[in-house]
């Protein structure tokens, strides 16, 4: 599922003339473009979707929302290793184990 997730801005820099940030979401972090919310500063919370910070929000709202997403398992899904997730979804891991057992 693709969600707009609140995160805390850890650092800000410029890339090709655009303000960028490292945004922390619980245990993970991602880069986000700040062009839509230029007033964002380090320490602010912002909602990020598809690599773009969409709006600033207060800390209490951000933490409540993150807690709900974590309960639903959505945060882990967004930060999971994509190759491991693809292997799991395809059933490849189970097939590999079955093949190894039959080869013994």
mmCIF file of N, CA and C in Angstrom:
data_model
loop_
_atom_site.group_PDB
_atom_site.id
_atom_site.type_symbol
_atom_site.label_atom_id
_atom_site.label_comp_id
_atom_site.label_asym_id
_atom_site.label_seq_id
_atom_site.Cartn_x
_atom_site.Cartn_y
_atom_site.Cartn_z
ATOM 1 N N UNK A 1 0.853 -1.176 0.000
ATOM 2 C CA UNK A 1 0.000 0.000 0.000
ATOM 3 C C UNK A 1 0.893 1.231 0.000
ATOM 4 N N UNK A 2 0.494 2.226 -0.703
ATOM 5 C CA UNK A 2 1.252 3.467 -0.792
ATOM 6 C C UNK A 2 0.548 4.524 0.058
ATOM 7 N N UNK A 3 1.213 4.948 1.119
ATOM 8 C CA UNK A 3 0.605 5.877 2.057
ATOM 9 C C UNK A 3 1.352 7.198 2.096
ATOM 10 N N UNK A 4 0.652 8.244 2.480
ATOM 11 C CA UNK A 4 1.293 9.500 2.849
ATOM 12 C C UNK A 4 1.596 9.366 4.335
ATOM 13 N N UNK A 5 2.877 9.361 4.687
ATOM 14 C CA UNK A 5 3.311 9.028 6.037
ATOM 15 C C UNK A 5 3.971 10.229 6.701
ATOM 16 N N UNK A 6 3.634 10.498 7.969
ATOM 17 C CA UNK A 6 4.299 11.590 8.674
ATOM 18 C C UNK A 6 5.688 11.174 9.141
ATOM 19 N N UNK A 7 6.623 12.100 9.051
ATOM 20 C CA UNK A 7 7.978 11.847 9.516
ATOM 21 C C UNK A 7 8.620 13.131 9.995
ATOM 22 N N UNK A 8 9.737 12.982 10.701
ATOM 23 C CA UNK A 8 10.452 14.126 11.266
ATOM 24 C C UNK A 8 11.646 14.467 10.382
ATOM 25 N N UNK A 9 11.768 15.739 10.024
ATOM 26 C CA UNK A 9 12.863 16.200 9.173
ATOM 27 C C UNK A 9 14.155 16.186 9.991
ATOM 28 N N UNK A 10 15.124 15.400 9.521
ATOM 29 C CA UNK A 10 16.393 15.246 10.221
ATOM 30 C C UNK A 10 17.464 16.181 9.665
ATOM 31 N N UNK A 11 17.466 16.377 8.355
ATOM 32 C CA UNK A 11 18.448 17.272 7.737
ATOM 33 C C UNK A 11 17.871 17.833 6.441
ATOM 34 N N UNK A 12 18.403 18.984 6.039
ATOM 35 C CA UNK A 12 17.942 19.655 4.815
ATOM 36 C C UNK A 12 19.169 20.056 4.002
ATOM 37 N N UNK A 13 19.084 19.889 2.688
ATOM 38 C CA UNK A 13 20.149 20.285 1.779
ATOM 39 C C UNK A 13 19.534 20.626 0.433
ATOM 40 N N UNK A 14 20.381 21.054 -0.511
ATOM 41 C CA UNK A 14 19.904 21.345 -1.869
ATOM 42 C C UNK A 14 20.450 20.332 -2.852
ATOM 43 N N UNK A 15 19.614 19.954 -3.800
ATOM 44 C CA UNK A 15 20.020 19.086 -4.908
ATOM 45 C C UNK A 15 19.437 19.686 -6.177
ATOM 46 N N UNK A 16 20.293 20.055 -7.092
ATOM 47 C CA UNK A 16 19.866 20.645 -8.365
ATOM 48 C C UNK A 16 18.933 21.838 -8.151
ATOM 49 N N UNK A 17 19.246 22.665 -7.143
ATOM 50 C CA UNK A 17 18.457 23.860 -6.879
ATOM 51 C C UNK A 17 17.151 23.623 -6.139
ATOM 52 N N UNK A 18 16.913 22.400 -5.686
ATOM 53 C CA UNK A 18 15.676 22.077 -4.956
ATOM 54 C C UNK A 18 16.010 21.702 -3.516
ATOM 55 N N UNK A 19 15.174 22.162 -2.572
ATOM 56 C CA UNK A 19 15.360 21.794 -1.168
ATOM 57 C C UNK A 19 14.942 20.342 -0.973
ATOM 58 N N UNK A 20 15.837 19.591 -0.362
ATOM 59 C CA UNK A 20 15.607 18.175 -0.079
ATOM 60 C C UNK A 20 15.800 17.947 1.413
ATOM 61 N N UNK A 21 15.246 16.851 1.915
ATOM 62 C CA UNK A 21 15.382 16.527 3.335
ATOM 63 C C UNK A 21 15.523 15.026 3.527
ATOM 64 N N UNK A 22 16.195 14.673 4.602
ATOM 65 C CA UNK A 22 16.138 13.310 5.108
ATOM 66 C C UNK A 22 15.042 13.316 6.155
ATOM 67 N N UNK A 23 14.042 12.460 5.962
ATOM 68 C CA UNK A 23 12.892 12.411 6.862
ATOM 69 C C UNK A 23 12.874 11.035 7.528
ATOM 70 N N UNK A 24 12.737 11.033 8.859
ATOM 71 C CA UNK A 24 12.759 9.801 9.648
ATOM 72 C C UNK A 24 11.327 9.386 9.961
ATOM 73 N N UNK A 25 11.039 8.102 9.703
ATOM 74 C CA UNK A 25 9.721 7.507 9.959
ATOM 75 C C UNK A 25 9.925 6.320 10.886
ATOM 76 N N UNK A 26 9.777 6.501 12.182
ATOM 77 C CA UNK A 26 10.006 5.386 13.097
ATOM 78 C C UNK A 26 11.424 4.875 12.952
ATOM 79 N N UNK A 27 11.586 3.655 12.425
ATOM 80 C CA UNK A 27 12.903 3.039 12.274
ATOM 81 C C UNK A 27 13.545 3.324 10.919
ATOM 82 N N UNK A 28 12.777 3.807 9.958
ATOM 83 C CA UNK A 28 13.312 4.029 8.619
ATOM 84 C C UNK A 28 13.478 5.498 8.305
ATOM 85 N N UNK A 29 14.123 5.759 7.195
ATOM 86 C CA UNK A 29 14.256 7.134 6.725
ATOM 87 C C UNK A 29 14.276 7.150 5.205
ATOM 88 N N UNK A 30 13.839 8.269 4.650
ATOM 89 C CA UNK A 30 13.822 8.445 3.199
ATOM 90 C C UNK A 30 14.118 9.896 2.868
ATOM 91 N N UNK A 31 14.505 10.116 1.617
ATOM 92 C CA UNK A 31 14.678 11.480 1.127
ATOM 93 C C UNK A 31 13.333 11.999 0.642
ATOM 94 N N UNK A 32 13.128 13.311 0.820
ATOM 95 C CA UNK A 32 11.887 13.934 0.355
ATOM 96 C C UNK A 32 12.197 15.320 -0.190
ATOM 97 N N UNK A 33 11.502 15.688 -1.238
ATOM 98 C CA UNK A 33 11.609 17.019 -1.823
ATOM 99 C C UNK A 33 10.728 17.977 -1.015
ATOM 100 N N UNK A 34 11.269 19.148 -0.662
ATOM 101 C CA UNK A 34 10.540 20.129 0.149
ATOM 102 C C UNK A 34 9.959 21.278 -0.670
ATOM 103 N N UNK A 35 9.957 21.174 -1.982
ATOM 104 C CA UNK A 35 9.498 22.284 -2.825
ATOM 105 C C UNK A 35 8.050 22.692 -2.543
ATOM 106 N N UNK A 36 7.201 21.764 -2.125
ATOM 107 C CA UNK A 36 5.791 22.086 -1.867
ATOM 108 C C UNK A 36 5.573 22.709 -0.493
ATOM 109 N N UNK A 37 6.549 22.544 0.392
ATOM 110 C CA UNK A 37 6.471 23.123 1.743
ATOM 111 C C UNK A 37 7.814 23.786 2.079
ATOM 112 N N UNK A 38 8.124 24.895 1.399
ATOM 113 C CA UNK A 38 9.443 25.520 1.542
ATOM 114 C C UNK A 38 9.737 26.056 2.939
ATOM 115 N N UNK A 39 8.712 26.261 3.756
ATOM 116 C CA UNK A 39 8.913 26.778 5.108
ATOM 117 C C UNK A 39 9.373 25.703 6.096
ATOM 118 N N UNK A 40 9.451 24.457 5.671
ATOM 119 C CA UNK A 40 9.838 23.343 6.541
ATOM 120 C C UNK A 40 11.278 23.507 7.018
ATOM 121 N N UNK A 41 11.484 23.230 8.305
ATOM 122 C CA UNK A 41 12.812 23.315 8.919
ATOM 123 C C UNK A 41 13.155 21.989 9.596
ATOM 124 N N UNK A 42 14.439 21.809 9.920
ATOM 125 C CA UNK A 42 14.875 20.623 10.657
ATOM 126 C C UNK A 42 14.096 20.552 11.967
ATOM 127 N N UNK A 43 13.595 19.362 12.290
ATOM 128 C CA UNK A 43 12.812 19.153 13.505
ATOM 129 C C UNK A 43 11.313 19.197 13.275
ATOM 130 N N UNK A 44 10.880 19.756 12.137
ATOM 131 C CA UNK A 44 9.452 19.785 11.808
ATOM 132 C C UNK A 44 8.982 18.385 11.416
ATOM 133 N N UNK A 45 7.688 18.163 11.556
ATOM 134 C CA UNK A 45 7.057 16.941 11.047
ATOM 135 C C UNK A 45 6.330 17.297 9.763
ATOM 136 N N UNK A 46 6.427 16.403 8.795
ATOM 137 C CA UNK A 46 5.776 16.624 7.513
ATOM 138 C C UNK A 46 5.185 15.312 7.014
ATOM 139 N N UNK A 47 4.155 15.413 6.207
ATOM 140 C CA UNK A 47 3.571 14.226 5.580
ATOM 141 C C UNK A 47 4.256 14.042 4.229
ATOM 142 N N UNK A 48 4.780 12.834 3.986
ATOM 143 C CA UNK A 48 5.530 12.540 2.764
ATOM 144 C C UNK A 48 4.795 11.474 1.962
ATOM 145 N N UNK A 49 4.690 11.728 0.664
ATOM 146 C CA UNK A 49 4.065 10.766 -0.253
ATOM 147 C C UNK A 49 4.842 10.781 -1.558
ATOM 148 N N UNK A 50 5.286 9.613 -1.995
ATOM 149 C CA UNK A 50 6.013 9.458 -3.258
ATOM 150 C C UNK A 50 7.221 10.381 -3.355
ATOM 151 N N UNK A 51 7.902 10.589 -2.224
ATOM 152 C CA UNK A 51 9.126 11.385 -2.221
ATOM 153 C C UNK A 51 8.928 12.879 -2.118
ATOM 154 N N UNK A 52 7.696 13.326 -1.899
ATOM 155 C CA UNK A 52 7.413 14.754 -1.761
ATOM 156 C C UNK A 52 6.790 15.028 -0.399
ATOM 157 N N UNK A 53 7.318 16.035 0.300
ATOM 158 C CA UNK A 53 6.685 16.504 1.528
ATOM 159 C C UNK A 53 5.467 17.318 1.101
ATOM 160 N N UNK A 54 4.294 16.959 1.614
ATOM 161 C CA UNK A 54 3.047 17.585 1.176
ATOM 162 C C UNK A 54 2.577 18.698 2.097
ATOM 163 N N UNK A 55 2.781 18.517 3.410
ATOM 164 C CA UNK A 55 2.375 19.554 4.358
ATOM 165 C C UNK A 55 3.065 19.319 5.691
ATOM 166 N N UNK A 56 3.181 20.381 6.487
ATOM 167 C CA UNK A 56 3.711 20.261 7.844
ATOM 168 C C UNK A 56 2.559 19.918 8.778
ATOM 169 N N UNK A 57 2.872 19.130 9.814
ATOM 170 C CA UNK A 57 1.869 18.808 10.829
ATOM 171 C C UNK A 57 2.529 18.898 12.203
ATOM 172 N N UNK A 58 1.701 18.957 13.242
ATOM 173 C CA UNK A 58 2.249 19.036 14.594
ATOM 174 C C UNK A 58 2.727 17.658 15.057
ATOM 175 N N UNK A 59 3.601 17.669 16.051
ATOM 176 C CA UNK A 59 4.224 16.435 16.531
ATOM 177 C C UNK A 59 3.205 15.431 17.067
ATOM 178 N N UNK A 60 2.220 15.895 17.835
ATOM 179 C CA UNK A 60 1.230 14.978 18.419
ATOM 180 C C UNK A 60 0.469 14.224 17.335
ATOM 181 N N UNK A 61 0.054 14.925 16.303
ATOM 182 C CA UNK A 61 -0.668 14.288 15.189
ATOM 183 C C UNK A 61 0.235 13.289 14.475
ATOM 184 N N UNK A 62 1.487 13.685 14.237
ATOM 185 C CA UNK A 62 2.434 12.801 13.552
ATOM 186 C C UNK A 62 2.648 11.514 14.341
ATOM 187 N N UNK A 63 2.871 11.634 15.642
ATOM 188 C CA UNK A 63 3.138 10.450 16.461
ATOM 189 C C UNK A 63 1.919 9.543 16.574
ATOM 190 N N UNK A 64 0.738 10.131 16.679
ATOM 191 C CA UNK A 64 -0.497 9.332 16.712
ATOM 192 C C UNK A 64 -0.673 8.558 15.403
ATOM 193 N N UNK A 65 -0.455 9.240 14.298
ATOM 194 C CA UNK A 65 -0.611 8.608 12.984
ATOM 195 C C UNK A 65 0.412 7.501 12.787
ATOM 196 N N UNK A 66 1.674 7.756 13.155
ATOM 197 C CA UNK A 66 2.706 6.726 13.038
ATOM 198 C C UNK A 66 2.361 5.501 13.879
ATOM 199 N N UNK A 67 1.841 5.720 15.080
ATOM 200 C CA UNK A 67 1.462 4.597 15.943
ATOM 201 C C UNK A 67 0.371 3.751 15.286
ATOM 202 N N UNK A 68 -0.602 4.394 14.669
ATOM 203 C CA UNK A 68 -1.669 3.659 13.974
ATOM 204 C C UNK A 68 -1.119 2.874 12.790
ATOM 205 N N UNK A 69 -0.247 3.502 11.995
ATOM 206 C CA UNK A 69 0.349 2.807 10.853
ATOM 207 C C UNK A 69 1.174 1.611 11.324
ATOM 208 N N UNK A 70 1.911 1.770 12.426
ATOM 209 C CA UNK A 70 2.719 0.659 12.930
ATOM 210 C C UNK A 70 1.831 -0.487 13.396
ATOM 211 N N UNK A 71 0.705 -0.170 14.031
ATOM 212 C CA UNK A 71 -0.242 -1.215 14.440
ATOM 213 C C UNK A 71 -0.752 -1.995 13.229
ATOM 214 N N UNK A 72 -0.952 -1.301 12.121
ATOM 215 C CA UNK A 72 -1.456 -1.943 10.899
ATOM 216 C C UNK A 72 -0.341 -2.627 10.123
ATOM 217 N N UNK A 73 0.918 -2.423 10.521
ATOM 218 C CA UNK A 73 2.046 -3.020 9.817
ATOM 219 C C UNK A 73 2.417 -2.297 8.546
ATOM 220 N N UNK A 74 1.918 -1.092 8.346
ATOM 221 C CA UNK A 74 2.161 -0.372 7.097
ATOM 222 C C UNK A 74 3.535 0.282 7.039
ATOM 223 N N UNK A 75 4.071 0.709 8.168
ATOM 224 C CA UNK A 75 5.385 1.347 8.157
ATOM 225 C C UNK A 75 6.436 0.339 7.724
ATOM 226 N N UNK A 76 6.400 -0.868 8.295
ATOM 227 C CA UNK A 76 7.366 -1.892 7.933
ATOM 228 C C UNK A 76 7.262 -2.229 6.449
ATOM 229 N N UNK A 77 6.055 -2.267 5.918
ATOM 230 C CA UNK A 77 5.869 -2.587 4.498
ATOM 231 C C UNK A 77 6.521 -1.539 3.615
ATOM 232 N N UNK A 78 6.418 -0.271 3.992
ATOM 233 C CA UNK A 78 7.011 0.792 3.181
ATOM 234 C C UNK A 78 8.531 0.795 3.226
ATOM 235 N N UNK A 79 9.131 0.253 4.305
ATOM 236 C CA UNK A 79 10.577 0.291 4.446
ATOM 237 C C UNK A 79 11.224 -1.071 4.307
ATOM 238 N N UNK A 80 10.475 -2.065 3.911
ATOM 239 C CA UNK A 80 11.014 -3.417 3.771
ATOM 240 C C UNK A 80 11.973 -3.485 2.588
ATOM 241 N N UNK A 81 12.848 -4.482 2.616
ATOM 242 C CA UNK A 81 13.758 -4.742 1.504
ATOM 243 C C UNK A 81 12.913 -5.194 0.313
ATOM 244 N N UNK A 82 12.911 -4.423 -0.793
ATOM 245 C CA UNK A 82 12.024 -4.763 -1.908
ATOM 246 C C UNK A 82 12.296 -6.135 -2.513
ATOM 247 N N UNK A 83 13.560 -6.561 -2.573
ATOM 248 C CA UNK A 83 13.839 -7.870 -3.164
ATOM 249 C C UNK A 83 13.343 -8.985 -2.248
ATOM 250 N N UNK A 84 13.480 -8.809 -0.939
ATOM 251 C CA UNK A 84 12.971 -9.816 -0.006
ATOM 252 C C UNK A 84 11.450 -9.870 -0.063
ATOM 253 N N UNK A 85 10.815 -8.706 -0.153
ATOM 254 C CA UNK A 85 9.352 -8.664 -0.239
ATOM 255 C C UNK A 85 8.869 -9.337 -1.519
ATOM 256 N N UNK A 86 9.574 -9.113 -2.625
ATOM 257 C CA UNK A 86 9.186 -9.727 -3.897
ATOM 258 C C UNK A 86 9.354 -11.244 -3.832
ATOM 259 N N UNK A 87 10.455 -11.706 -3.229
ATOM 260 C CA UNK A 87 10.684 -13.146 -3.099
ATOM 261 C C UNK A 87 9.600 -13.785 -2.244
ATOM 262 N N UNK A 88 9.241 -13.102 -1.157
ATOM 263 C CA UNK A 88 8.191 -13.635 -0.280
ATOM 264 C C UNK A 88 6.853 -13.676 -1.004
ATOM 265 N N UNK A 89 6.517 -12.618 -1.717
ATOM 266 C CA UNK A 89 5.234 -12.548 -2.416
ATOM 267 C C UNK A 89 5.133 -13.607 -3.509
ATOM 268 N N UNK A 90 6.250 -13.920 -4.144
ATOM 269 C CA UNK A 90 6.225 -14.889 -5.237
ATOM 270 C C UNK A 90 6.245 -16.330 -4.749
ATOM 271 N N UNK A 91 6.561 -16.524 -3.464
ATOM 272 C CA UNK A 91 6.677 -17.876 -2.940
ATOM 273 C C UNK A 91 8.031 -18.497 -3.226
ATOM 274 N N UNK A 92 8.974 -17.698 -3.749
ATOM 275 C CA UNK A 92 10.283 -18.209 -4.113
ATOM 276 C C UNK A 92 11.002 -18.809 -2.916
ATOM 277 N N UNK A 93 10.927 -18.156 -1.753
ATOM 278 C CA UNK A 93 11.646 -18.649 -0.574
ATOM 279 C C UNK A 93 11.162 -20.046 -0.202
ATOM 280 N N UNK A 94 9.849 -20.259 -0.209
ATOM 281 C CA UNK A 94 9.315 -21.572 0.130
ATOM 282 C C UNK A 94 9.731 -22.618 -0.907
ATOM 283 N N UNK A 95 9.744 -22.244 -2.179
ATOM 284 C CA UNK A 95 10.159 -23.160 -3.237
ATOM 285 C C UNK A 95 11.626 -23.536 -3.072
ATOM 286 N N UNK A 96 12.453 -22.565 -2.700
ATOM 287 C CA UNK A 96 13.879 -22.815 -2.507
ATOM 288 C C UNK A 96 14.093 -23.803 -1.363
ATOM 289 N N UNK A 97 13.380 -23.626 -0.253
ATOM 290 C CA UNK A 97 13.499 -24.539 0.892
ATOM 291 C C UNK A 97 13.058 -25.939 0.489
ATOM 292 N N UNK A 98 11.939 -26.057 -0.230
ATOM 293 C CA UNK A 98 11.453 -27.366 -0.671
ATOM 294 C C UNK A 98 12.468 -28.033 -1.595
ATOM 295 N N UNK A 99 13.073 -27.281 -2.496
ATOM 296 C CA UNK A 99 14.074 -27.821 -3.408
ATOM 297 C C UNK A 99 15.288 -28.314 -2.639
ATOM 298 N N UNK A 100 15.749 -27.519 -1.656
ATOM 299 C CA UNK A 100 16.916 -27.919 -0.867
ATOM 300 C C UNK A 100 16.633 -29.189 -0.075
ATOM 301 N N UNK A 101 15.415 -29.321 0.460
ATOM 302 C CA UNK A 101 15.059 -30.531 1.213
ATOM 303 C C UNK A 101 15.029 -31.750 0.298
ATOM 304 N N UNK A 102 14.507 -31.584 -0.909
ATOM 305 C CA UNK A 102 14.420 -32.722 -1.827
ATOM 306 C C UNK A 102 15.797 -33.132 -2.347
ATOM 307 N N UNK A 103 16.746 -32.207 -2.332
ATOM 308 C CA UNK A 103 18.092 -32.504 -2.823
ATOM 309 C C UNK A 103 18.928 -33.260 -1.791
ATOM 310 N N UNK A 104 18.451 -33.318 -0.546
ATOM 311 C CA UNK A 104 19.240 -33.975 0.516
ATOM 312 C C UNK A 104 19.136 -35.454 0.472
#
